[in-house]
Amino acid sequence: MNAPSSAIESVLVENRVFPPSAATVAAARIAGMPAYEALCAEAARDYEGFWARLARDNVRWIEPFTRTLDESSAPFYKWFDDGVLNASANCLDRHIGTPVEHKTAIVFEADDGAVTRVTYRELLARVSQFANALKARGIRKGDRVVIYMPMGVEGVVAMQACARIGATHSVVFGGFSAKALQERIVDAGAVAVITASYQMRGGKELPLKAIVDEGIALGGCESVKTVLVHERTASAWNRVAGRDQTFVEALQDRSTECAPEPVGAEHPLFILYTSGSTGRPKGVQHSTGGYLLWAKLTMDWTFDIRPGDVFWCTADIGWITGHTYVAYGPLAAGATQVIFEGVPTYPNAGRFWQMIERHQVSVFYTAPTAIRSLIKAADSDAAVHPRNWNLSSLRILGSVGEPINPEAWMWYYTHVGGERCPIVDTFWQTETGGHVITPLPGATPLVPGSCTLPLPGIMAAIVDETGHDIPDGAGGMLVIKRPWPSMIRTIWGDPDRFVKSYFPEEMGGTIYLAGDGAVRSAGGPAGSGVDRGYFRITGRIDDVLNVSGHRMGTMEIESALVAKTDLVAEAAVVGRPDDLTGEAICAFVVLKRARPTGEEARQIANELRNWVAKEIGPIAKPKDIRFGDNLPKTRSGKIMRRLLRSIARGEQITQDTSTLENPAILDQLGQTN
Ligand code: PRX
């Protein structure tokens, strides 16, 4: 593990504090810090009782649980495990017969601006009908179904329909390549793939079904008996007889009623692949009961969601944010949400602001990368500055996926939120299922760039390699000391890797290691009246990069590069800070031929970028590729990554290079092509 990065210094200097207004506090569900403290005290006093109360109040159980937490096979924790429920019933059926039944569940805005609305009643009918279509194809409880869909109502319907019949879905982001898709289908042993013929992004029609065919053709996907295709556009696509069916065909004559399948609380609701320290993505497995509790509860706590709100989370359903805060949380909370098919810069970089005004969005949740790119666009073109739109419907802003730099925070606060809306900087991960460290809009005084305090019941701490607490003010590793309901249950098919990745023996084997460095201030922000220390995330401590809020393993990209066997002998990938994307991917490559320079180097670098896009997806393309005759290695042959990190940042090498086998290589790698 690498030491937590030096970003600690730069974030510690922030001392602006933004307390919530008296009016915000008065109206909030968790109203003021005393209310937050009371919930924390309840969790400290009776941990299981706290969670049991919340699970009873927030989840609709078909059969109530009698056991709250089972730690007997730690770290394979079980929550509410004798309880029986259905996730889809908790998102849809629960609203029938209430005022939510005829409320708009989804406002869908297509890439071209066309808008469609679906009520809760209609959504229930569509999900039920789709669930019946899945059953008609022989898909049953416990089967795995891969979903490879654009953003739209259909993607959410597909996820909810799987949940309704107890099938475990695994959504693969539509930007992943055929190879990445195939690896996930194989690992999950999927019996079906749900996809679209094409996706529309930024005015362009991009194939999806063709990529599914290409992926399946790579082999090992014999388990896939069904491919369901949503015909998004009128363009033709290739049909495999017997296996492929359009949505229209699959739904024909299917009833719009389907009783939700009762499942145990620990039943795997979904598997979502994410990057880790090794080349192979890990299938993070989530439960039904604990996950759903947290999706619903964090909508209430973090977003303080109310009946009249219009919620918009811009994340794709291919990521965890799109699971918890698009497909499940807003529905469980009975909210109206916006789903957007396109990209923030089409037809211009004012699209988000225009949509907020158009749909009267009150709670807006996006990623720092999007904010940074929209700041840049507004700086160079006044016509796309948010001031051109009426954003007075906004009440709460959220940030997710990567650290938000104080400059971007201030711009978001001032120009989007009109200095009126609290920003919830939500720290969490695919593995945590939902927010774990975040401000509460009606309680927590905000500090730009800090995710502030753990949610009630989340026992976050900062420790050293042996699991011992680190004094406030010093950086260390972020851990969560007690299990919580929405945590990862295992890595699909690889329980050993689950234990090794998240519950290191040196820390005692039962506390969750997040993989991020963090620092907590000594005491609360000056003058805020809060005496608890605030958390700041300082970046990953493993070989995982965060590029535009997308998680990428360095080893994954290295494996992709060396898979180009005709060209590449060796590759090492590191990250370097980037103003726009947070981190940028920098690859150092040794070719099987002489080191190229000039035009040839540029050409080969492009060839390699396109290769990586084909192997993983365009998000994994290295921004910077440098060629060397060799890589900096110790005499025992180990690549010295810390040196590569310095080179990538353009820093003077001040580290000790005496153990280096080939010091001259440093100069060569320092040259850009
Ligand atoms: O490094 C942290 C960063 O994103 C990682 C988790 O990535 P992923 O599993 O893809 O989930 C992203 C959406 C929840 C974390 O380990 N991260 C996420 N949120 C924040 C963050 N870093 C700083 N501040 C955040 N608010």
XYZ file of C-alpha atoms and ligand atoms in Angstrom:
699
model
C 0.000 0.000 0.000
C 1.209 3.496 -0.770
C 1.333 6.170 1.877
C -1.647 8.538 1.792
C -0.811 11.269 -0.686
C 0.595 14.688 -0.008
C -2.764 16.205 -0.948
C -3.282 16.294 2.825
C -1.408 19.603 3.155
C -3.345 21.350 0.445
C -6.758 20.420 1.825
C -5.951 21.253 5.408
C -5.728 24.977 4.768
C -9.445 25.334 3.986
C -11.135 27.267 6.781
C -14.360 28.641 5.323
C -17.402 27.291 7.143
C -20.974 27.374 5.845
C -23.539 26.519 8.517
C -27.071 25.657 7.360
C -29.539 28.548 7.588
C -32.024 28.552 10.451
C -34.841 28.000 7.950
C -33.096 24.950 6.436
C -32.538 23.478 9.880
C -36.112 24.103 10.951
C -37.524 22.279 7.924
C -35.056 19.369 7.829
C -35.726 15.760 8.730
C -32.523 15.637 10.785
C -32.841 19.139 12.169
C -29.584 20.500 13.491
C -26.507 18.930 15.038
C -28.284 17.892 18.261
C -30.594 15.679 16.157
C -27.558 14.151 14.426
C -25.827 13.634 17.762
C -28.935 11.979 19.164
C -28.939 9.402 16.339
C -25.202 8.750 16.820
C -25.789 8.316 20.545
C -28.611 5.866 19.875
C -26.299 3.803 17.635
C -23.522 3.909 20.265
C -25.884 2.849 23.042
C -27.578 -0.050 21.280
C -26.061 -0.730 17.876
C -28.309 -3.601 16.874
C -31.403 -1.984 18.331
C -30.687 1.158 16.304
C -30.491 -0.729 13.022
C -33.447 -2.944 13.858
C -35.601 0.112 14.509
C -34.586 1.722 11.218
C -35.111 -1.508 9.275
C -38.603 -1.901 10.707
C -39.512 1.729 10.010
C -38.101 1.961 6.483
C -38.443 -1.434 4.818
C -41.611 -3.351 4.017
C -41.071 -6.908 5.130
C -43.097 -9.848 3.878
C -41.920 -11.702 6.954
C -40.319 -9.652 9.710
C -36.780 -10.436 10.828
C -36.048 -11.608 14.340
C -32.246 -11.487 14.078
C -30.559 -8.157 13.371
C -26.838 -8.808 12.965
C -25.098 -12.162 12.699
C -21.346 -11.868 13.165
C -20.704 -15.586 13.627
C -18.845 -15.944 10.330
C -17.201 -12.503 10.242
C -16.312 -10.792 7.972
C -19.213 -12.464 6.151
C -21.744 -10.464 8.121
C -25.459 -11.072 7.824
C -28.192 -8.533 8.492
C -31.870 -9.197 9.216
C -31.213 -12.636 7.736
C -34.462 -14.375 8.661
C -36.497 -11.470 7.257
C -38.219 -11.896 3.887
C -38.910 -9.063 1.429
C -38.807 -8.012 -2.193
C -36.835 -4.975 -3.349
C -39.169 -4.088 -6.196
C -42.203 -4.262 -3.906
C -40.362 -1.876 -1.622
C -39.896 0.584 -4.479
C -43.266 0.274 -6.219
C -46.050 -1.725 -4.542
C -45.516 0.139 -1.272
C -46.841 3.321 -2.905
C -50.040 1.827 -4.270
C -53.010 3.189 -2.389
C -50.981 6.179 -1.157
C -50.808 9.664 -2.710
C -47.605 8.541 -4.452
C -49.453 6.035 -6.661
C -50.357 8.592 -9.330
C -47.306 10.776 -8.835
C -44.636 10.991 -11.538
C -41.879 8.536 -10.722
C -39.650 9.298 -13.699
C -39.297 12.313 -15.948
C -37.183 11.045 -18.801
C -35.379 13.516 -21.038
C -33.924 11.968 -24.169
C -30.712 13.071 -25.845
C -32.758 15.129 -28.327
C -34.747 16.837 -25.565
C -37.981 14.830 -25.901
C -39.610 14.284 -22.507
C -41.701 11.365 -21.259
C -43.232 10.867 -17.832
C -44.087 7.664 -16.006
C -46.185 7.496 -12.838
C -45.569 5.009 -10.035
C -48.685 3.095 -11.051
C -47.467 2.872 -14.671
C -43.969 1.939 -13.611
C -45.312 -0.914 -11.494
C -47.253 -2.198 -14.514
C -44.203 -1.948 -16.783
C -41.913 -3.650 -14.277
C -44.444 -6.419 -13.662
C -44.933 -7.007 -17.378
C -41.188 -7.142 -17.926
C -40.835 -9.510 -14.977
C -43.383 -11.799 -16.641
C -41.389 -11.612 -19.878
C -38.256 -12.711 -18.008
C -40.131 -15.593 -16.414
C -41.480 -16.639 -19.809
C -37.864 -17.028 -20.941
C -37.278 -19.398 -18.030
C -35.393 -16.879 -15.902
C -35.799 -17.638 -12.225
C -34.868 -16.535 -8.737
C -31.097 -16.790 -8.264
C -30.258 -16.550 -11.985
C -27.876 -13.787 -13.037
C -28.904 -11.313 -15.707
C -26.485 -8.856 -17.302
C -27.931 -5.460 -18.220
C -26.075 -3.418 -20.838
C -28.350 -0.467 -21.456
C -28.320 3.252 -22.083
C -29.852 5.653 -19.566
C -33.610 5.486 -19.831
C -36.778 4.188 -18.254
C -36.134 0.748 -19.809
C -32.870 0.248 -17.886
C -34.569 0.940 -14.572
C -37.500 -1.291 -15.557
C -35.051 -4.109 -16.377
C -33.295 -3.785 -13.015
C -36.543 -3.617 -11.075
C -37.973 -6.574 -13.019
C -34.961 -8.706 -12.101
C -35.419 -7.711 -8.472
C -39.109 -8.551 -8.732
C -38.455 -12.167 -9.712
C -35.399 -12.553 -7.463
C -32.890 -12.681 -10.336
C -29.551 -11.037 -9.517
C -28.692 -8.297 -11.972
C -25.263 -7.202 -13.021
C -25.333 -3.913 -14.881
C -22.383 -3.248 -17.149
C -21.762 0.395 -18.068
C -22.623 1.032 -21.731
C -19.155 2.507 -22.307
C -17.385 -0.775 -21.567
C -15.965 -2.760 -24.465
C -17.076 -6.142 -25.833
C -14.188 -7.805 -24.004
C -15.030 -6.161 -20.662
C -18.666 -7.170 -21.140
C -17.740 -10.763 -21.980
C -15.519 -11.068 -18.886
C -18.413 -9.942 -16.701
C -20.937 -12.257 -18.400
C -18.571 -15.186 -17.879
C -17.714 -14.355 -14.284
C -21.371 -13.903 -13.332
C -22.525 -16.943 -15.331
C -25.365 -14.848 -16.755
C -28.330 -16.620 -18.358
C -29.548 -13.507 -20.175
C -28.379 -10.139 -21.429
C -30.740 -7.184 -21.601
C -29.571 -4.509 -23.992
C -30.617 -1.886 -26.536
C -30.056 -1.864 -30.261
C -28.287 1.494 -30.049
C -27.710 4.308 -27.615
C -28.019 8.018 -28.341
C -25.366 10.243 -26.866
C -24.573 13.773 -27.941
C -26.555 13.423 -31.171
C -24.683 10.267 -32.150
C -26.138 6.808 -32.516
C -23.792 4.242 -30.983
C -24.247 0.476 -31.274
C -24.863 -1.592 -28.154
C -26.374 -4.839 -29.424
C -23.478 -5.310 -31.857
C -21.078 -5.100 -28.909
C -23.101 -7.739 -27.049
C -22.778 -10.043 -30.082
C -19.062 -9.342 -30.306
C -18.637 -10.012 -26.582
C -20.572 -13.273 -26.648
C -18.558 -14.360 -29.700
C -15.362 -14.046 -27.655
C -16.391 -17.276 -25.993
C -17.339 -18.742 -22.632
C -20.842 -17.252 -22.721
C -22.741 -20.503 -23.383
C -24.859 -19.808 -20.285
C -26.568 -16.927 -22.140
C -29.809 -18.280 -23.609
C -31.660 -14.996 -24.036
C -30.798 -11.549 -25.345
C -33.601 -8.994 -25.008
C -33.232 -5.933 -27.201
C -34.841 -2.546 -26.644
C -35.103 -0.979 -30.090
C -34.005 2.522 -29.201
C -33.855 3.783 -32.788
C -35.170 2.619 -36.148
C -31.735 1.452 -37.340
C -31.224 -2.192 -38.210
C -29.317 -4.655 -36.036
C -28.345 -8.267 -36.383
C -30.683 -10.848 -34.881
C -29.610 -14.271 -33.636
C -32.616 -16.537 -34.119
C -33.925 -18.300 -31.027
C -31.779 -16.259 -28.666
C -32.723 -12.658 -29.429
C -36.085 -11.043 -28.854
C -37.142 -7.410 -29.019
C -38.776 -5.860 -25.972
C -42.012 -5.568 -27.953
C -41.991 -9.288 -28.746
C -41.055 -10.269 -25.214
C -43.781 -8.121 -23.666
C -46.546 -9.088 -26.053
C -49.502 -10.683 -24.263
C -47.696 -10.582 -20.929
C -49.779 -9.597 -17.955
C -49.039 -6.309 -16.214
C -49.430 -8.021 -12.891
C -46.713 -10.098 -11.306
C -46.530 -11.003 -7.647
C -43.130 -10.028 -6.229
C -40.964 -13.051 -5.393
C -40.249 -13.234 -1.658
C -36.494 -13.433 -0.995
C -34.407 -13.615 2.155
C -32.770 -10.382 3.299
C -29.336 -11.713 2.336
C -30.405 -12.720 -1.175
C -28.015 -11.089 -3.682
C -29.905 -8.196 -5.257
C -27.047 -7.420 -7.591
C -23.429 -7.857 -8.509
C -21.572 -4.803 -9.744
C -18.053 -5.087 -11.093
C -15.480 -2.567 -9.995
C -11.729 -2.159 -10.220
C -9.290 -3.311 -7.599
C -5.564 -3.680 -7.207
C -5.217 -6.635 -9.540
C -6.024 -6.975 -13.215
C -9.366 -8.697 -12.748
C -12.421 -6.567 -11.862
C -14.243 -7.720 -8.746
C -17.922 -8.543 -8.649
C -19.145 -6.671 -5.593
C -22.152 -8.559 -4.241
C -24.885 -6.698 -2.398
C -27.752 -7.967 -0.279
C -31.442 -7.138 -0.600
C -32.562 -6.080 2.900
C -29.588 -4.126 4.183
C -28.918 -2.499 0.821
C -32.480 -1.380 0.377
C -32.652 0.004 3.897
C -29.647 2.189 3.205
C -30.865 3.322 -0.245
C -34.128 4.518 1.295
C -32.647 5.939 4.482
C -29.897 7.951 2.794
C -32.486 9.511 0.463
C -34.197 10.734 3.628
C -31.087 11.652 5.577
C -28.605 12.980 3.029
C -31.042 14.444 0.520
C -33.777 15.216 3.054
C -36.187 14.161 0.330
C -39.753 15.538 0.562
C -42.990 14.851 -1.312
C -42.680 17.883 -3.610
C -39.026 17.342 -4.549
C -37.724 16.695 -8.043
C -34.552 14.690 -7.602
C -31.899 14.380 -10.288
C -28.860 12.160 -9.964
C -26.852 12.395 -13.184
C -25.019 9.081 -12.710
C -25.365 6.223 -15.175
C -27.046 3.008 -13.997
C -23.766 1.278 -14.901
C -22.192 2.642 -11.707
C -23.142 2.184 -8.070
C -24.438 5.764 -7.873
C -26.942 4.926 -10.598
C -27.997 1.830 -8.663
C -28.594 3.393 -5.275
C -29.654 6.905 -6.332
C -31.476 6.182 -9.619
C -32.781 2.610 -9.717
C -33.610 2.029 -6.032
C -33.316 4.951 -3.586
C -35.566 7.555 -5.253
C -38.255 4.931 -5.925
C -38.144 3.524 -2.405
C -38.506 7.098 -1.162
C -41.457 7.782 -3.487
C -39.686 10.719 -5.131
C -40.068 12.166 -8.611
C -36.756 11.832 -10.405
C -35.246 13.023 -13.658
C -33.406 10.521 -15.845
C -31.275 11.923 -18.633
C -30.101 9.951 -21.635
C -27.461 12.285 -22.986
C -24.285 14.135 -22.068
C -23.866 17.456 -20.199
C -22.256 19.198 -23.172
C -24.859 18.493 -25.871
C -26.207 20.489 -27.615
C -24.145 22.806 -25.416
C -22.628 22.962 -21.949
C -25.736 24.674 -20.564
C -27.752 21.451 -20.810
C -27.738 20.641 -17.081
C -28.807 24.159 -16.096
C -31.476 24.201 -18.765
C -32.818 20.869 -17.530
C -32.831 21.991 -13.900
C -34.979 24.976 -14.903
C -37.191 22.983 -17.246
C -37.981 20.233 -14.753
C -37.825 22.405 -11.627
C -35.189 20.155 -10.081
C -34.854 20.710 -6.336
C -32.148 18.179 -5.398
C -29.287 17.849 -7.861
C -26.519 15.258 -7.511
C -23.516 15.115 -9.830
C -19.759 14.529 -9.967
C -16.930 17.056 -9.511
C -15.591 16.231 -12.986
C -18.851 17.371 -14.556
C -18.768 20.557 -12.490
C -15.154 21.269 -13.441
C -15.826 20.786 -17.141
C -18.905 23.034 -16.956
C -16.878 25.714 -15.129
C -14.360 25.597 -17.940
C -17.097 25.832 -20.561
C -18.788 28.750 -18.754
C -15.451 30.557 -18.464
C -14.961 30.474 -22.202
C -18.576 30.973 -23.283
C -20.816 33.250 -21.186
C -23.899 31.869 -22.920
C -23.588 28.551 -21.059
C -22.967 30.070 -17.625
C -25.625 28.900 -15.137
C -26.645 32.540 -14.553
C -28.528 32.320 -17.852
C -31.114 30.032 -16.310
C -33.473 30.310 -13.384
C -32.190 27.779 -10.885
C -34.306 28.927 -7.960
C -36.028 25.518 -7.712
C -32.796 24.072 -6.308
C -32.707 23.302 -2.609
C -29.833 20.852 -2.136
C -26.754 20.076 -4.217
C -24.715 16.892 -4.023
C -21.275 15.771 -5.123
C -19.999 12.213 -5.514
C -17.256 10.008 -6.849
C -14.058 11.928 -6.200
C -12.758 14.696 -4.002
C -14.264 18.057 -4.904
C -11.614 20.752 -4.899
C -12.570 23.868 -2.901
C -12.565 26.054 -6.053
C -15.120 23.822 -7.787
C -17.101 23.620 -4.528
C -17.278 27.420 -4.267
C -18.388 27.797 -7.890
C -21.071 25.118 -7.465
C -22.235 26.784 -4.239
C -22.263 30.300 -5.671
C -23.337 29.967 -9.287
C -25.512 26.865 -9.200
C -26.841 26.964 -5.650
C -27.156 30.754 -5.454
C -25.353 30.652 -2.066
C -28.576 29.160 -0.757
C -28.225 25.417 -1.187
C -26.153 23.200 1.061
C -23.697 20.944 -0.811
C -23.571 17.374 0.408
C -20.128 16.023 -0.506
C -20.955 12.338 -0.212
C -18.101 9.928 0.315
C -18.870 6.298 -0.429
C -17.905 3.397 -2.688
C -19.350 0.566 -4.751
C -18.661 -1.585 -1.699
C -20.470 0.604 0.835
C -23.761 0.497 -1.090
C -24.639 4.086 -0.166
C -23.283 7.198 1.515
C -21.106 6.623 4.558
C -19.456 9.978 5.259
C -21.446 13.037 4.262
C -22.873 16.265 5.552
C -26.565 16.373 6.417
C -28.126 19.394 4.720
C -30.087 20.584 7.741
C -27.430 19.936 10.332
C -23.775 19.890 9.322
C -21.782 23.122 8.945
C -20.051 22.696 5.578
C -16.381 23.077 4.782
C -15.480 23.070 1.073
C -13.609 19.920 0.121
C -14.569 17.953 3.230
C -17.091 15.133 3.334
C -17.446 16.113 7.023
C -18.912 13.433 9.351
C -19.953 9.772 9.215
C -23.658 9.054 9.013
C -25.202 7.864 12.279
C -24.271 4.216 12.837
C -21.198 4.339 10.577
C -18.173 3.773 12.786
C -15.587 5.393 10.522
C -12.063 5.832 11.838
C -8.539 6.546 10.660
C -5.942 3.953 11.547
C -2.400 2.811 10.817
C -1.388 -0.486 9.141
C -2.055 -2.403 12.332
C -5.532 -1.025 12.828
C -4.631 1.364 15.642
C -6.264 4.790 15.737
C -4.218 7.655 14.399
C -4.414 10.954 16.270
C -6.614 13.620 14.724
C -4.739 15.876 12.345
C -2.488 13.120 11.016
C -3.304 11.148 7.893
C -3.953 7.414 7.829
C -6.173 4.744 6.365
C -9.916 5.033 6.385
C -11.739 2.105 7.966
C -15.235 1.341 9.220
C -14.951 -0.512 12.479
C -18.369 -2.116 12.711
C -20.350 -3.850 9.974
C -23.303 -1.856 8.613
C -26.365 -3.099 6.712
C -25.522 -2.000 3.151
C -21.931 -3.206 3.086
C -20.538 -5.530 0.397
C -21.319 -9.160 1.253
C -18.610 -10.872 -0.763
C -16.855 -10.797 -4.112
C -18.899 -12.956 -6.434
C -17.192 -16.330 -6.724
C -14.099 -15.226 -4.811
C -14.656 -15.074 -1.035
C -10.896 -15.230 -0.360
C -10.311 -12.094 -2.344
C -13.143 -10.439 -0.408
C -11.428 -11.168 2.886
C -7.968 -10.204 1.637
C -9.088 -6.979 -0.045
C -11.203 -5.507 2.714
C -10.420 -7.188 6.031
C -6.633 -7.326 6.381
C -5.325 -9.718 8.979
C -2.903 -7.123 10.352
C -5.932 -5.066 11.371
C -7.604 -7.983 13.088
C -9.625 -9.295 10.155
C -13.010 -7.816 11.023
C -12.825 -4.102 10.266
C -13.561 -2.809 6.788
C -10.628 -1.198 4.985
C -11.953 1.325 2.485
C -8.792 1.653 0.384
C -8.705 5.432 0.782
C -6.401 7.631 2.788
C -8.084 10.182 5.030
C -7.311 12.797 7.623
C -9.561 14.061 10.385
C -9.235 17.540 11.801
C -8.610 17.964 15.517
C -12.013 19.217 16.587
C -14.701 20.686 14.368
C -14.317 23.726 12.125
C -13.484 26.942 13.966
C -16.536 28.809 15.207
C -18.968 26.107 14.040
C -19.873 24.867 17.483
C -19.121 21.297 16.350
C -16.462 19.497 18.329
C -16.138 16.337 16.237
C -13.244 16.237 13.768
C -14.113 16.468 10.072
C -12.957 13.871 7.542
C -11.183 14.669 4.318
C -10.434 11.976 1.787
C -6.905 12.203 0.465
C -7.092 9.589 -2.294
C -6.644 5.870 -2.823
C -3.917 4.003 -1.007
C -3.926 1.109 -3.461
C -3.291 0.849 -7.187
C -6.667 2.262 -8.103
C -7.054 5.511 -10.033
C -10.021 7.815 -10.108
C -10.402 9.348 -13.556
C -13.435 11.607 -13.968
C -14.982 9.812 -11.003
C -14.495 6.444 -12.728
C -12.563 3.850 -10.860
C -9.763 2.199 -12.842
C -7.150 -0.305 -11.719
C -3.605 0.449 -12.898
C -3.030 -3.304 -13.295
C -6.130 -3.600 -15.441
C -4.740 -1.033 -17.880
C -1.283 -2.626 -17.759
C -2.776 -6.028 -18.586
C -4.620 -4.477 -21.510
C -1.434 -2.872 -22.827
C 0.719 -6.010 -22.607
C -2.066 -7.982 -24.277
C -0.968 -6.195 -27.450
C 1.662 -8.860 -27.807
C 2.918 -7.905 -31.264
C 4.010 -4.516 -29.989
C 4.316 -4.213 -26.212
C 6.978 -5.891 -24.085
C 6.239 -4.239 -20.780
C 4.032 -1.507 -19.359
C 3.539 0.342 -16.089
C 0.622 2.654 -15.403
C 0.415 5.393 -12.791
C -1.879 8.341 -12.124
C -1.073 12.010 -12.029
C -3.244 14.914 -10.888
C -5.343 16.523 -13.609
C -7.258 19.796 -13.307
C -10.266 18.492 -15.162
C -10.474 14.752 -14.612
C -9.055 14.643 -11.068
C -6.491 12.065 -12.062
C -5.103 11.223 -15.495
C -3.747 7.881 -16.668
C -0.070 7.886 -17.561
C 1.463 4.777 -19.166
C 5.146 3.955 -19.488
C 5.685 1.440 -22.246
C 8.596 -0.646 -23.476
C 8.043 -1.872 -27.012
C 9.291 -5.052 -28.623
C 11.016 -2.837 -31.163
C 13.361 0.134 -30.801
C 12.052 3.044 -28.770
C 10.074 5.273 -31.134
C 10.372 9.062 -31.182
C 8.614 11.959 -32.908
C 5.801 11.158 -35.315
C 6.260 7.407 -34.973
C 5.889 7.662 -31.183
C 2.705 9.688 -31.585
C 1.278 7.158 -34.009
C 2.042 4.161 -31.815
C 0.699 5.969 -28.752
C -2.572 6.492 -30.600
C -2.672 2.880 -31.683
C -2.205 1.823 -28.048
C -4.905 4.209 -26.826
C -7.382 2.731 -29.281
C -6.302 -0.737 -28.258
C -6.998 -0.012 -24.579
C -10.395 1.427 -25.557
C -11.172 -1.881 -27.270
C -9.889 -3.989 -24.397
C -11.609 -2.078 -21.577
C -13.475 0.993 -22.834
C -12.686 4.574 -23.839
C -12.604 5.675 -20.176
C -9.408 3.650 -19.699
C -7.429 5.338 -22.499
C -4.124 6.660 -21.144
C -3.840 10.427 -21.531
C -0.070 10.264 -21.615
C 2.020 7.418 -23.085
C 5.822 7.534 -22.782
C 8.209 5.088 -24.370
C 11.428 3.854 -22.817
C 14.123 1.279 -23.530
C 13.279 -0.073 -20.111
C 11.418 0.775 -16.912
C 13.062 1.933 -13.673
C 13.639 -1.234 -11.675
C 15.378 -2.278 -8.511
C 18.201 -4.816 -8.835
C 15.680 -7.476 -7.915
C 13.552 -6.468 -10.903
C 10.738 -4.618 -9.157
C 9.330 -1.622 -11.032
C 9.774 1.531 -8.944
C 6.350 3.069 -9.273
C 6.982 5.976 -6.937
C 9.623 7.184 -9.398
C 7.210 6.781 -12.268
C 4.632 8.787 -10.344
C 7.153 11.615 -9.928
C 8.071 11.495 -13.605
C 4.414 11.543 -14.617
C 3.890 14.653 -12.495
C 6.926 16.292 -14.089
C 8.632 16.532 -10.694
C 12.344 16.616 -10.001
C 13.428 13.215 -8.739
C 14.431 13.790 -5.144
C 13.946 10.223 -3.953
C 16.799 7.864 -3.317
C 17.638 6.161 -6.616
C 20.614 4.195 -5.335
C 18.774 0.883 -5.516
C 17.958 1.507 -9.161
C 19.395 -0.905 -11.677
C 19.344 1.582 -14.564
C 19.276 5.248 -13.383
C 19.742 6.656 -16.905
C 16.245 5.513 -17.792
C 14.726 8.290 -15.682
C 15.838 11.037 -18.069
C 14.571 9.149 -21.052
C 11.115 8.576 -19.538
C 10.919 12.220 -18.487
C 10.755 13.288 -22.121
C 7.271 13.685 -23.533
C 6.674 12.515 -27.077
O -11.546 7.135 -3.700
C -12.892 7.292 -3.295
C -13.653 8.022 -4.371
O -14.230 7.038 -5.193
C -13.915 5.731 -4.696
C -15.070 4.797 -4.901
O -15.306 4.641 -6.277
P -16.566 3.826 -6.758
O -16.603 2.519 -6.072
O -16.532 3.827 -8.238
O -17.798 4.661 -6.260
C -17.962 5.965 -6.703
C -19.306 6.470 -6.285
C -19.624 6.308 -4.857
C -13.593 5.943 -3.255
O -12.803 4.897 -2.747
N -14.717 8.875 -3.811
C -16.043 8.656 -3.882
N -16.717 9.681 -3.332
C -15.806 10.565 -2.885
C -14.534 10.050 -3.183
N -13.406 10.688 -2.842
C -13.533 11.865 -2.197
N -14.711 12.424 -1.899
C -15.877 11.826 -2.215
N -17.030 12.413 -1.920
